[in-house]
Amino acid sequence: CSDKTMIRFSKPEHKKAHLRVLNMNGQVLKAIDDIREDHVVIEKGQLCPGLYFFQLYIENKLSKKGKFIIKGH
């Protein structure tokens, strides 16, 4: 079981991107700002097993959204 999840996306060079991880209630649990690469690695850290959603913004516009599952040990 990995302690990381990678999300890949495409974005124009020099554009600002940020990502939000939300729980099932829509609460933001993690925020990753100033993403410069074409991917972001989410450290599962304190996230409990369950279903989570992510929202990727490029230049403050929603560009991609999705979900991922964290499995229990």
Coordinates of C-alpha atoms in Angstrom, one line a residue, residues 4-48:
K4 CA 1.3 8.6 -2.0
T5 CA -1.0 9.3 -4.9
M6 CA 0.1 11.0 -8.1
I7 CA -2.3 13.1 -10.2
R8 CA -1.1 14.0 -13.7
F9 CA -2.5 16.8 -15.8
S10 CA -1.5 19.1 -18.6
K11 CA -1.1 22.8 -18.2
P12 CA 0.5 25.6 -20.2
E13 CA 4.0 26.5 -19.1
H14 CA 4.2 29.4 -16.6
K15 CA 0.6 29.1 -15.6
K16 CA -0.2 29.0 -11.9
A17 CA -1.9 25.8 -10.6
H18 CA -3.2 24.7 -7.3
L19 CA -5.0 21.7 -6.0
R20 CA -7.6 21.1 -3.3
V21 CA -8.4 17.7 -1.7
L22 CA -11.9 17.4 -0.2
N23 CA -13.7 14.9 1.9
M24 CA -17.2 13.6 1.2
N25 CA -18.7 16.6 3.0
G26 CA -16.9 19.1 0.7
Q27 CA -14.4 20.2 3.4
V28 CA -11.0 21.1 2.1
L29 CA -8.5 18.8 3.9
K30 CA -5.3 19.6 1.9
A31 CA -4.3 22.5 -0.3
I32 CA -1.3 22.4 -2.6
D33 CA -0.4 25.8 -4.1
D34 CA 2.1 27.0 -6.7
I35 CA 2.3 23.7 -8.7
R36 CA 4.9 24.1 -11.4
E37 CA 5.1 20.6 -12.8
D38 CA 2.6 18.5 -14.9
H39 CA 1.8 16.4 -11.9
V40 CA 1.3 16.6 -8.2
V41 CA 2.0 14.0 -5.5
I42 CA -0.5 13.8 -2.6
E43 CA 1.0 12.5 0.6
K44 CA -1.7 10.6 2.3
G45 CA -0.3 11.4 5.7
Q46 CA -3.2 12.1 8.1
L47 CA -6.0 11.1 5.7
C48 CA -8.1 8.3 7.0

